[in-house]
mmCIF file of C-alpha atoms in Angstrom:
data_model
loop_
_atom_site.group_PDB
_atom_site.id
_atom_site.type_symbol
_atom_site.label_atom_id
_atom_site.label_comp_id
_atom_site.label_asym_id
_atom_site.label_seq_id
_atom_site.Cartn_x
_atom_site.Cartn_y
_atom_site.Cartn_z
ATOM 1 C CA MET A 1 101.806 109.416 139.603
ATOM 2 C CA MET A 2 101.225 111.965 137.277
ATOM 3 C CA PHE A 3 103.341 109.878 134.489
ATOM 4 C CA CYS A 4 101.362 106.866 135.026
ATOM 5 C CA GLN A 5 97.902 109.053 134.760
ATOM 6 C CA ALA A 6 99.635 110.452 131.301
ATOM 7 C CA LYS A 7 100.383 107.218 130.132
ATOM 8 C CA ASN A 8 97.105 105.671 130.540
ATOM 9 C CA PHE A 9 95.192 109.046 129.337
ATOM 10 C CA VAL A 10 97.427 109.005 125.949
ATOM 11 C CA LEU A 11 96.911 104.903 125.241
ATOM 12 C CA VAL A 12 92.903 105.604 125.872
ATOM 13 C CA LEU A 13 93.340 108.505 123.542
ATOM 14 C CA LEU A 14 95.125 106.372 120.983
ATOM 15 C CA VAL A 15 92.473 103.561 121.075
ATOM 16 C CA VAL A 16 89.703 105.918 120.568
ATOM 17 C CA GLN A 17 91.233 107.724 118.043
ATOM 18 C CA ASN A 18 92.075 104.760 115.775
ATOM 19 C CA THR A 19 89.119 103.054 116.521
ATOM 20 C CA CYS A 20 86.944 106.358 115.770
ATOM 21 C CA LEU A 21 88.762 107.021 112.610
ATOM 22 C CA VAL A 22 88.474 103.867 111.034
ATOM 23 C CA LEU A 23 84.833 103.246 111.851
ATOM 24 C CA LEU A 24 83.885 106.668 110.878
ATOM 25 C CA MET A 25 85.783 106.857 107.542
ATOM 26 C CA ARG A 26 84.285 103.699 106.702
ATOM 27 C CA TYR A 27 80.869 104.836 107.396
ATOM 28 C CA SER A 28 81.636 108.062 105.629
ATOM 29 C CA ARG A 29 82.723 105.782 102.322
ATOM 30 C CA THR A 30 79.806 103.769 102.671
ATOM 31 C CA ARG A 31 76.850 105.756 103.246
ATOM 32 C CA PRO A 32 74.300 106.661 100.724
ATOM 33 C CA GLY A 33 74.238 109.870 98.526
ATOM 34 C CA THR A 34 76.973 111.761 96.793
ATOM 35 C CA MET A 35 80.563 110.507 97.810
ATOM 36 C CA TYR A 36 83.147 112.995 98.752
ATOM 37 C CA LEU A 37 86.450 112.553 96.615
ATOM 38 C CA GLY A 38 89.390 110.882 98.891
ATOM 39 C CA SER A 39 92.014 113.199 96.949
ATOM 40 C CA THR A 40 90.076 116.312 98.283
ATOM 41 C CA ALA A 41 90.035 115.137 101.663
ATOM 42 C CA VAL A 42 93.473 114.647 101.666
ATOM 43 C CA CYS A 43 94.324 118.227 100.499
ATOM 44 C CA CYS A 44 91.997 119.511 103.563
ATOM 45 C CA ASP A 45 93.986 117.054 105.901
ATOM 46 C CA GLU A 46 97.264 118.912 105.029
ATOM 47 C CA ALA A 47 95.753 121.948 104.906
ATOM 48 C CA MET A 48 94.548 121.836 108.342
ATOM 49 C CA LYS A 49 97.920 120.734 109.620
ATOM 50 C CA LEU A 50 99.792 123.631 108.064
ATOM 51 C CA VAL A 51 97.138 126.272 109.389
ATOM 52 C CA THR A 52 97.249 124.413 113.141
ATOM 53 C CA CYS A 53 101.159 124.492 113.080
ATOM 54 C CA LEU A 54 101.723 128.201 111.600
ATOM 55 C CA GLY A 55 99.256 129.222 114.441
ATOM 56 C CA ILE A 56 101.500 127.687 117.081
ATOM 57 C CA LEU A 57 104.657 129.096 115.435
ATOM 58 C CA ALA A 58 102.552 132.715 115.230
ATOM 59 C CA VAL A 59 101.986 132.059 119.210
ATOM 60 C CA THR A 60 105.499 131.186 119.760
ATOM 61 C CA TYR A 61 106.543 134.630 118.189
ATOM 62 C CA LEU A 62 104.059 136.759 119.969
ATOM 63 C CA LEU A 63 105.592 135.352 123.340
ATOM 64 C CA LYS A 64 108.782 136.028 122.047
ATOM 65 C CA ARG A 65 108.179 139.494 121.698
ATOM 66 C CA LYS A 66 106.255 139.681 125.110
ATOM 67 C CA ARG A 67 109.525 138.373 126.920
ATOM 68 C CA ASP A 68 111.674 140.515 124.698
ATOM 69 C CA GLY A 69 109.536 143.599 125.539
ATOM 70 C CA GLU A 70 109.645 142.328 129.325
ATOM 71 C CA GLY A 71 113.652 142.183 129.305
ATOM 72 C CA GLY A 72 113.334 138.516 129.974
ATOM 73 C CA GLY A 73 116.813 138.123 128.459
ATOM 74 C CA ARG A 74 117.221 135.609 125.582
ATOM 75 C CA TYR A 75 114.495 133.737 123.968
ATOM 76 C CA ARG A 76 113.860 129.961 124.539
ATOM 77 C CA GLN A 77 111.754 128.669 121.488
ATOM 78 C CA LEU A 78 108.749 126.665 121.702
ATOM 79 C CA SER A 79 110.580 123.422 120.560
ATOM 80 C CA THR A 80 109.717 119.989 120.675
ATOM 81 C CA SER A 81 110.602 119.318 124.153
ATOM 82 C CA GLU A 82 108.726 122.324 125.373
ATOM 83 C CA ALA A 83 105.817 121.283 122.865
ATOM 84 C CA ASN A 84 105.968 118.147 124.935
ATOM 85 C CA GLY A 85 105.044 119.469 128.208
ATOM 86 C CA ALA A 86 102.271 121.559 126.701
ATOM 87 C CA ALA A 87 100.631 119.119 124.258
ATOM 88 C CA GLY A 88 102.022 115.645 124.898
ATOM 89 C CA GLU A 89 104.495 115.682 121.749
ATOM 90 C CA GLU A 90 107.149 113.497 121.234
ATOM 91 C CA GLY A 91 110.109 113.411 123.168
ATOM 92 C CA SER A 92 111.805 113.206 126.770
ATOM 93 C CA GLU A 93 114.382 110.292 125.556
ATOM 94 C CA ASP A 94 115.665 112.092 122.560
ATOM 95 C CA ASP A 95 115.488 115.934 123.909
ATOM 96 C CA PHE A 96 119.134 115.403 126.021
ATOM 97 C CA ASP A 97 122.677 114.144 125.268
ATOM 98 C CA GLU A 98 124.607 111.509 127.395
ATOM 99 C CA ASP A 99 125.660 114.968 129.754
ATOM 100 C CA GLY A 100 122.082 115.667 130.243
ATOM 101 C CA ASN A 101 122.022 118.985 128.193
ATOM 102 C CA SER A 102 119.304 119.758 125.765
ATOM 103 C CA ASP A 103 119.406 118.607 122.268
ATOM 104 C CA ASN A 104 116.390 119.953 120.909
ATOM 105 C CA ILE A 105 116.301 123.658 122.622
ATOM 106 C CA GLY A 106 117.617 125.958 120.697
ATOM 107 C CA GLU A 107 118.123 129.457 122.076
ATOM 108 C CA SER A 108 118.738 132.558 120.278
ATOM 109 C CA SER A 109 119.289 136.027 121.097
ATOM 110 C CA GLU A 110 118.275 137.573 117.300
ATOM 111 C CA HIS A 111 115.447 139.870 117.682
ATOM 112 C CA HIS A 112 113.060 139.381 114.610
ATOM 113 C CA ALA A 113 111.371 142.612 113.561
ATOM 114 C CA THR A 114 108.378 140.983 111.828
ATOM 115 C CA PHE A 115 106.728 137.574 111.794
ATOM 116 C CA ARG A 116 107.987 136.814 108.349
ATOM 117 C CA ASP A 117 111.884 137.300 109.137
ATOM 118 C CA TYR A 118 110.934 134.845 112.686
ATOM 119 C CA LEU A 119 109.166 132.205 110.147
ATOM 120 C CA LYS A 120 111.902 132.604 107.511
ATOM 121 C CA ASP A 121 114.736 132.038 110.202
ATOM 122 C CA GLU A 122 112.600 129.073 111.858
ATOM 123 C CA LEU A 123 111.702 126.903 108.817
ATOM 124 C CA GLN A 124 114.979 126.253 107.210
ATOM 125 C CA PHE A 125 113.429 124.530 103.958
ATOM 126 C CA ASP A 126 115.051 121.348 102.853
ATOM 127 C CA PHE A 127 113.263 120.926 99.174
ATOM 128 C CA ARG A 128 114.129 116.999 99.648
ATOM 129 C CA MET A 129 111.632 116.960 102.160
ATOM 130 C CA ALA A 130 109.173 116.763 99.034
ATOM 131 C CA GLY A 131 110.110 113.326 98.495
ATOM 132 C CA LEU A 132 108.880 112.498 102.039
ATOM 133 C CA ALA A 133 105.646 114.511 101.542
ATOM 134 C CA GLY A 134 104.833 112.707 98.042
ATOM 135 C CA LEU A 135 105.227 109.374 99.989
ATOM 136 C CA TYR A 136 102.637 110.323 102.859
ATOM 137 C CA THR A 137 100.184 112.056 99.831
ATOM 138 C CA VAL A 138 100.249 108.642 98.259
ATOM 139 C CA GLN A 139 99.566 106.501 101.037
ATOM 140 C CA LYS A 140 96.596 108.507 102.538
ATOM 141 C CA ASN A 141 95.033 108.525 99.098
ATOM 142 C CA LEU A 142 95.829 104.802 99.273
ATOM 143 C CA LEU A 143 94.178 104.788 102.667
ATOM 144 C CA TYR A 144 90.689 105.975 101.863
ATOM 145 C CA LEU A 145 90.731 103.741 98.576
ATOM 146 C CA ALA A 146 91.240 100.678 100.943
ATOM 147 C CA ILE A 147 88.540 101.724 103.482
ATOM 148 C CA SER A 148 86.303 102.405 100.572
ATOM 149 C CA ASN A 149 86.420 98.429 99.724
ATOM 150 C CA LEU A 150 87.346 96.890 102.685
ATOM 151 C CA ASP A 151 85.623 96.139 106.339
ATOM 152 C CA ALA A 152 86.966 98.377 108.984
ATOM 153 C CA ALA A 153 88.168 95.219 111.219
ATOM 154 C CA VAL A 154 89.796 93.886 107.953
ATOM 155 C CA PHE A 155 91.417 96.706 106.845
ATOM 156 C CA GLN A 156 93.105 97.350 110.480
ATOM 157 C CA VAL A 157 94.331 93.750 110.655
ATOM 158 C CA THR A 158 95.621 93.761 107.087
ATOM 159 C CA TYR A 159 97.258 97.502 107.808
ATOM 160 C CA GLN A 160 99.429 95.798 110.342
ATOM 161 C CA ALA A 161 101.549 94.511 107.404
ATOM 162 C CA LYS A 162 103.185 97.948 107.328
ATOM 163 C CA ILE A 163 105.251 96.408 110.317
ATOM 164 C CA LEU A 164 106.419 93.597 107.340
ATOM 165 C CA THR A 165 107.256 96.253 104.990
ATOM 166 C CA THR A 166 109.211 98.315 107.227
ATOM 167 C CA ALA A 167 111.247 95.309 108.207
ATOM 168 C CA LEU A 168 111.821 94.362 104.643
ATOM 169 C CA PHE A 169 113.037 97.470 103.511
ATOM 170 C CA SER A 170 115.036 98.060 106.536
ATOM 171 C CA VAL A 171 116.793 94.639 105.583
ATOM 172 C CA VAL A 172 117.246 95.040 101.786
ATOM 173 C CA LEU A 173 118.112 98.983 101.611
ATOM 174 C CA LEU A 174 119.710 99.855 104.944
ATOM 175 C CA LYS A 175 121.253 96.229 105.385
ATOM 176 C CA ARG A 176 119.728 95.775 109.204
ATOM 177 C CA LYS A 177 120.130 92.571 111.053
ATOM 178 C CA LEU A 178 116.684 91.411 112.915
ATOM 179 C CA SER A 179 116.642 89.218 115.749
ATOM 180 C CA TRP A 180 115.014 85.489 115.470
ATOM 181 C CA GLN A 181 112.251 86.944 117.700
ATOM 182 C CA LYS A 182 111.731 89.599 115.218
ATOM 183 C CA ILE A 183 111.863 87.328 112.560
ATOM 184 C CA VAL A 184 109.277 84.603 114.015
ATOM 185 C CA GLY A 185 106.849 87.704 114.627
ATOM 186 C CA LEU A 186 107.000 88.741 111.054
ATOM 187 C CA LEU A 187 106.326 85.002 109.857
ATOM 188 C CA VAL A 188 103.237 84.918 112.306
ATOM 189 C CA LEU A 189 102.241 88.266 111.174
ATOM 190 C CA THR A 190 102.209 87.351 107.358
ATOM 191 C CA LEU A 191 100.335 84.076 108.389
ATOM 192 C CA GLY A 192 97.509 86.147 110.408
ATOM 193 C CA VAL A 193 96.901 88.431 107.566
ATOM 194 C CA ALA A 194 96.499 85.968 105.109
ATOM 195 C CA LEU A 195 94.366 83.840 107.047
ATOM 196 C CA VAL A 196 92.226 87.239 107.207
ATOM 197 C CA GLN A 197 92.348 87.382 103.558
ATOM 198 C CA LEU A 198 91.589 83.697 103.022
ATOM 199 C CA ASP A 199 87.995 84.142 104.762
ATOM 200 C CA LYS A 200 84.745 84.851 102.689
ATOM 201 C CA VAL A 201 85.409 88.571 103.109
ATOM 202 C CA ASP A 202 82.906 89.380 100.524
ATOM 203 C CA GLU A 203 80.358 86.958 101.886
ATOM 204 C CA ASN A 204 80.532 88.531 105.546
ATOM 205 C CA ALA A 205 80.701 91.867 104.515
ATOM 206 C CA SER A 206 78.852 94.835 105.690
ATOM 207 C CA LYS A 207 76.174 96.542 103.932
ATOM 208 C CA SER A 208 77.600 99.473 101.548
ATOM 209 C CA PHE A 209 75.596 101.873 99.713
ATOM 210 C CA GLN A 210 78.754 102.269 97.433
ATOM 211 C CA GLU A 211 80.530 99.821 95.144
ATOM 212 C CA GLN A 212 82.967 97.787 96.752
ATOM 213 C CA LYS A 213 85.927 95.692 95.189
ATOM 214 C CA ARG A 214 87.740 93.559 97.751
ATOM 215 C CA TRP A 215 90.979 93.304 95.642
ATOM 216 C CA ILE A 216 91.545 96.790 94.830
ATOM 217 C CA GLY A 217 91.064 97.518 98.636
ATOM 218 C CA VAL A 218 93.851 94.895 99.526
ATOM 219 C CA LEU A 219 95.958 96.119 96.820
ATOM 220 C CA ALA A 220 95.496 99.361 98.263
ATOM 221 C CA VAL A 221 96.166 98.608 101.678
ATOM 222 C CA LEU A 222 99.251 96.932 100.640
ATOM 223 C CA GLY A 223 100.413 99.911 98.740
ATOM 224 C CA ALA A 224 99.881 101.924 101.785
ATOM 225 C CA CYS A 225 102.168 99.772 103.939
ATOM 226 C CA CYS A 226 104.797 99.707 101.255
ATOM 227 C CA THR A 227 105.051 103.565 101.495
ATOM 228 C CA SER A 228 104.770 103.372 105.304
ATOM 229 C CA GLY A 229 108.118 101.118 104.856
ATOM 230 C CA PHE A 230 109.617 102.847 102.235
ATOM 231 C CA GLY A 231 109.034 106.707 104.355
ATOM 232 C CA GLY A 232 111.430 105.730 106.907
ATOM 233 C CA VAL A 233 114.103 104.502 104.594
ATOM 234 C CA TYR A 234 114.205 107.783 102.918
ATOM 235 C CA PHE A 235 114.280 109.680 105.812
ATOM 236 C CA GLU A 236 117.198 107.994 106.851
ATOM 237 C CA LEU A 237 118.870 107.439 103.365
ATOM 238 C CA VAL A 238 118.183 110.687 101.821
ATOM 239 C CA LEU A 239 117.360 113.486 104.700
ATOM 240 C CA LYS A 240 119.619 112.217 107.780
ATOM 241 C CA PRO A 241 122.947 112.319 106.083
ATOM 242 C CA ARG A 242 122.526 116.154 105.316
ATOM 243 C CA ALA A 243 121.730 116.768 108.879
ATOM 244 C CA ASN A 244 124.794 114.674 109.670
ATOM 245 C CA CYS A 245 127.204 116.347 107.354
ATOM 246 C CA GLU A 246 125.868 119.771 108.645
ATOM 247 C CA SER A 247 126.606 118.814 112.457
ATOM 248 C CA ASN A 248 129.905 117.652 111.670
ATOM 249 C CA SER A 249 130.813 121.087 109.732
ATOM 250 C CA ALA A 250 133.402 123.612 111.310
ATOM 251 C CA ALA A 251 130.603 126.285 111.184
ATOM 252 C CA PRO A 252 128.676 126.706 114.209
ATOM 253 C CA PRO A 253 125.502 124.756 114.582
ATOM 254 C CA ARG A 254 122.259 126.033 113.736
ATOM 255 C CA PRO A 255 119.825 125.687 116.153
ATOM 256 C CA PRO A 256 117.431 122.973 114.744
ATOM 257 C CA PRO A 257 113.694 124.101 113.937
ATOM 258 C CA SER A 258 110.892 123.000 116.016
ATOM 259 C CA VAL A 259 108.557 120.446 115.493
ATOM 260 C CA TRP A 260 106.061 123.052 114.538
ATOM 261 C CA ALA A 261 108.506 124.258 111.592
ATOM 262 C CA LYS A 262 109.219 120.906 110.176
ATOM 263 C CA ASN A 263 105.666 120.077 110.030
ATOM 264 C CA VAL A 264 104.966 123.469 108.320
ATOM 265 C CA GLN A 265 107.431 122.291 105.521
ATOM 266 C CA LEU A 266 106.242 118.601 105.456
ATOM 267 C CA SER A 267 102.469 119.764 105.318
ATOM 268 C CA THR A 268 103.243 122.750 102.666
ATOM 269 C CA PHE A 269 105.216 120.374 100.073
ATOM 270 C CA ALA A 270 102.249 117.749 100.886
ATOM 271 C CA LEU A 271 99.527 120.052 100.067
ATOM 272 C CA ILE A 272 101.055 121.205 96.810
ATOM 273 C CA ILE A 273 101.430 117.687 95.814
ATOM 274 C CA ALA A 274 97.984 116.534 96.955
ATOM 275 C CA LEU A 275 96.433 119.380 95.138
ATOM 276 C CA VAL A 276 97.938 118.194 91.720
ATOM 277 C CA THR A 277 97.206 114.840 92.658
ATOM 278 C CA ALA A 278 93.485 115.606 92.750
ATOM 279 C CA PHE A 279 93.257 117.525 89.873
ATOM 280 C CA LEU A 280 94.902 114.934 87.863
ATOM 281 C CA LYS A 281 93.075 111.968 89.515
ATOM 282 C CA ASP A 282 89.660 113.528 89.963
ATOM 283 C CA HIS A 283 89.698 116.917 87.379
ATOM 284 C CA LYS A 284 86.446 115.952 85.703
ATOM 285 C CA ALA A 285 84.350 115.277 89.053
ATOM 286 C CA ILE A 286 86.190 118.402 90.569
ATOM 287 C CA LEU A 287 85.035 120.492 87.363
ATOM 288 C CA SER A 288 81.488 119.190 87.223
ATOM 289 C CA ASP A 289 80.187 118.995 91.012
ATOM 290 C CA GLY A 290 82.990 121.143 92.759
ATOM 291 C CA PHE A 291 85.904 120.426 95.099
ATOM 292 C CA PHE A 292 83.557 119.840 98.222
ATOM 293 C CA GLN A 293 81.052 117.549 96.737
ATOM 294 C CA GLY A 294 79.704 114.968 99.038
ATOM 295 C CA TYR A 295 81.148 117.323 102.348
ATOM 296 C CA SER A 296 79.375 117.121 105.693
ATOM 297 C CA ARG A 297 79.982 117.421 109.444
ATOM 298 C CA LEU A 298 80.989 114.001 109.255
ATOM 299 C CA VAL A 299 83.447 114.188 106.620
ATOM 300 C CA LEU A 300 84.930 117.459 108.557
ATOM 301 C CA LEU A 301 85.007 115.141 111.465
ATOM 302 C CA VAL A 302 87.045 112.419 109.683
ATOM 303 C CA ILE A 303 89.332 114.868 108.259
ATOM 304 C CA THR A 304 90.094 116.587 111.801
ATOM 305 C CA LEU A 305 90.794 112.904 113.294
ATOM 306 C CA GLU A 306 92.813 112.050 110.437
ATOM 307 C CA ALA A 307 95.047 115.367 110.601
ATOM 308 C CA GLY A 308 95.487 115.237 114.453
ATOM 309 C CA GLY A 309 96.505 111.651 114.529
ATOM 310 C CA GLY A 310 100.189 112.568 114.498
ATOM 311 C CA LEU A 311 99.823 114.239 117.744
ATOM 312 C CA VAL A 312 98.450 111.472 119.592
ATOM 313 C CA VAL A 313 101.165 109.079 118.092
ATOM 314 C CA ALA A 314 103.614 111.645 119.259
ATOM 315 C CA ALA A 315 102.056 111.422 122.952
ATOM 316 C CA VAL A 316 102.106 107.913 122.716
ATOM 317 C CA ILE A 317 105.784 107.842 121.833
ATOM 318 C CA LYS A 318 106.627 110.252 124.952
ATOM 319 C CA TYR A 319 104.734 107.949 127.696
ATOM 320 C CA ALA A 320 104.088 104.317 126.335
ATOM 321 C CA ASP A 321 106.254 101.419 126.072
ATOM 322 C CA ASN A 322 106.166 98.844 123.371
ATOM 323 C CA ILE A 323 104.092 96.413 125.217
ATOM 324 C CA LEU A 324 101.284 99.222 126.096
ATOM 325 C CA LYS A 325 101.309 100.249 122.506
ATOM 326 C CA SER A 326 100.747 96.607 121.409
ATOM 327 C CA PHE A 327 98.028 96.365 123.765
ATOM 328 C CA ALA A 328 96.388 99.620 122.414
ATOM 329 C CA THR A 329 96.596 98.391 118.927
ATOM 330 C CA ALA A 330 94.958 95.099 119.976
ATOM 331 C CA VAL A 331 92.237 96.723 121.855
ATOM 332 C CA SER A 332 91.596 99.104 118.778
ATOM 333 C CA ILE A 333 91.092 96.231 116.173
ATOM 334 C CA LEU A 334 88.847 94.366 118.825
ATOM 335 C CA THR A 335 86.909 97.588 119.254
ATOM 336 C CA SER A 336 86.678 98.005 115.630
ATOM 337 C CA THR A 337 85.629 94.461 114.927
ATOM 338 C CA ILE A 338 82.882 94.395 117.579
ATOM 339 C CA VAL A 339 81.287 97.753 116.662
ATOM 340 C CA SER A 340 81.656 96.713 112.827
ATOM 341 C CA ALA A 341 79.505 93.304 113.896
ATOM 342 C CA VAL A 342 76.909 95.503 115.941
ATOM 343 C CA ILE A 343 76.250 98.537 114.040
ATOM 344 C CA PHE A 344 77.403 97.614 110.511
ATOM 345 C CA GLY A 345 76.645 93.920 109.983
ATOM 346 C CA PHE A 346 79.972 92.453 109.550
ATOM 347 C CA VAL A 347 79.753 88.564 110.134
ATOM 348 C CA ILE A 348 82.773 87.438 112.497
ATOM 349 C CA THR A 349 83.953 84.115 111.780
ATOM 350 C CA LYS A 350 86.369 81.404 113.004
ATOM 351 C CA LEU A 351 89.137 82.240 110.529
ATOM 352 C CA PHE A 352 88.966 85.935 111.153
ATOM 353 C CA VAL A 353 89.058 85.426 114.771
ATOM 354 C CA ALA A 354 92.481 82.839 114.392
ATOM 355 C CA GLY A 355 93.918 85.796 111.768
ATOM 356 C CA CYS A 356 93.558 88.281 114.271
ATOM 357 C CA VAL A 357 94.906 86.432 117.250
ATOM 358 C CA LEU A 358 98.218 85.603 115.226
ATOM 359 C CA VAL A 359 98.356 89.716 114.511
ATOM 360 C CA PHE A 360 98.178 90.318 117.934
ATOM 361 C CA ILE A 361 101.143 87.626 118.892
ATOM 362 C CA ALA A 362 103.168 88.940 116.128
ATOM 363 C CA ILE A 363 102.757 92.706 116.821
ATOM 364 C CA GLY A 364 103.701 91.578 120.572
ATOM 365 C CA LEU A 365 106.780 89.475 119.520
ATOM 366 C CA TYR A 366 108.148 92.416 117.127
ATOM 367 C CA SER A 367 107.518 95.225 119.549
ATOM 368 C CA ARG A 368 109.093 93.491 122.791
ATOM 369 C CA LYS A 369 112.567 94.190 123.278
ATOM 370 C CA ASP A 370 114.757 91.448 122.683
ATOM 371 C CA GLU A 371 116.096 89.373 125.866
ATOM 372 C CA ASN A 372 119.210 88.911 123.812
ATOM 373 C CA ALA A 373 120.132 91.234 120.853
ATOM 374 C CA ASN A 374 122.637 88.387 119.729
ATOM 375 C CA ASP A 375 119.811 85.713 119.202
ATOM 376 C CA GLY A 376 119.790 86.904 115.712
ATOM 377 C CA PRO A 377 122.749 86.336 112.880
ATOM 378 C CA GLY A 378 124.771 89.195 113.445
ATOM 379 C CA VAL A 379 122.824 91.206 115.552
ATOM 380 C CA LYS A 380 124.832 93.249 117.902
ATOM 381 C CA ALA A 381 123.667 94.146 121.883
ATOM 382 C CA SER A 382 122.006 97.528 121.964
ATOM 383 C CA LYS A 383 122.138 99.743 125.114
ATOM 384 C CA GLN A 384 119.247 101.889 123.931
ATOM 385 C CA PRO A 385 116.230 102.010 125.533
ATOM 386 C CA PRO A 386 112.985 100.032 123.878
ATOM 387 C CA LYS A 387 111.040 102.251 121.403
ATOM 388 C CA LEU A 388 107.901 102.076 120.093
ATOM 389 C CA PRO A 389 107.348 100.100 116.643
ATOM 390 C CA ALA A 390 107.706 102.350 113.682
ATOM 391 C CA GLN A 391 105.076 105.136 113.620
ATOM 392 C CA THR A 392 103.940 106.781 110.369
ATOM 393 C CA SER A 393 102.991 110.394 111.491
ATOM 394 C CA GLU A 394 104.144 113.033 109.917
ATOM 395 C CA ILE A 395 104.614 114.836 113.364
ATOM 396 C CA ALA A 396 106.142 111.963 115.021
ATOM 397 C CA MET A 397 108.512 111.549 112.100
ATOM 398 C CA ILE A 398 109.861 115.002 112.173
ATOM 399 C CA GLY A 399 110.101 115.315 115.681
ATOM 400 C CA VAL A 400 113.043 113.301 115.178
ATOM 401 C CA ASP A 401 116.636 114.660 116.150
ATOM 402 C CA LEU A 402 118.321 114.612 112.838
ATOM 403 C CA ARG A 403 121.672 115.011 114.689
ATOM 404 C CA LYS A 404 121.986 111.638 115.631
ATOM 405 C CA SER A 405 124.432 109.354 113.993
ATOM 406 C CA SER A 406 123.575 106.609 111.474
ATOM 407 C CA SER A 407 124.913 103.839 113.772
ATOM 408 C CA GLY A 408 122.363 105.285 116.737
ATOM 409 C CA PHE A 409 119.146 105.582 114.130
ATOM 410 C CA ASN A 410 116.752 102.782 114.144
ATOM 411 C CA ASP A 411 113.180 102.335 112.597
ATOM 412 C CA GLU A 412 111.247 103.163 115.379
ATOM 413 C CA GLU A 413 113.164 106.918 115.753
ATOM 414 C CA ALA A 414 112.071 107.140 111.780
ATOM 415 C CA GLY A 415 108.618 107.205 112.997
ATOM 416 C CA LEU A 416 106.634 105.241 110.068
ATOM 417 C CA GLU A 417 103.249 103.957 111.092
ATOM 418 C CA ARG A 418 100.195 106.141 110.801
ATOM 419 C CA PRO A 419 97.670 105.811 113.558
ATOM 420 C CA VAL A 420 94.736 104.024 111.838
#
């Protein structure tokens, strides 16, 4: 009963977060007055995530000291699975091995004299994580550029093309095989996105006080879709092999860092890259009008929603299945379209509706578990439980157990989709 309530809650939360983020981001980029810089907003987003995760690690350290002081024995770190129970983070399926033992819970009898020592032991920095951070930084900048030039509804429908790019990268670089069901879903998705773009978007667009260029927005969305798809491929090709080698070594395996420690790594690299990007791209504007030009409470709310999006996705990964996630995505697009039409004056046409319907059907086909895995050429039957479509949230991505074998890792576990 409680699981059903949690499942319904996180689905509603996903719809609200997706809808509010896209609509508020669109409004913040089209209102009159001085426009804030998307590159600086990305910096603030990463800084907020970094501070939040460091704060959680600090609380974990204090709990450790308290338990050690009370003679509570060995300390059980606040890892991914423990965070799941407290904050709805990713996890129940991947936290236990086939014998029912916990994978992600690392126990340590070490006593850290200072928080600095504890943090150093927890982080286990991998500098190749910078590549993933760079992809996410580029993606976020592209999303701000896209939403500045496209209506919220058009943006959301077009952004579903990330499913297509993820599949293409998986087939080309990872030599994956797709079932006929997923192939049909991808073709329907392509057709749906194309219909939306063939609509007279410029004539039907909502009013904007800032300059808009539709095709810049479309290209920015497609670029974000490519970084979304390639992020998971990078994760498996570059980061995961090292983890597998370490787990197969003769030395005793080190407990994996918690999801918060991993996100500190990713946010640290992303913040550095985002700052460099901001000053390279907008240095003249920053030097003349300041780093926080155009900022308001609305902008801070947008940044907060963007930073917290990964937590929402991770909660959905834990509690919801493919069909419910697809339903939430469809409701979010539908809600954004209605609000855009009522408040922002977006004109809904028959061609746009037809494109949306095809996209909904495609999401359902691609997310649905294959009835017969052998329907596609070379596809082997899989006994793994159904998982969500690829997610692009840093927190969802790094919650994956890196010790899994390559054969057991799939796109859904890579975490490739941003909850926008």
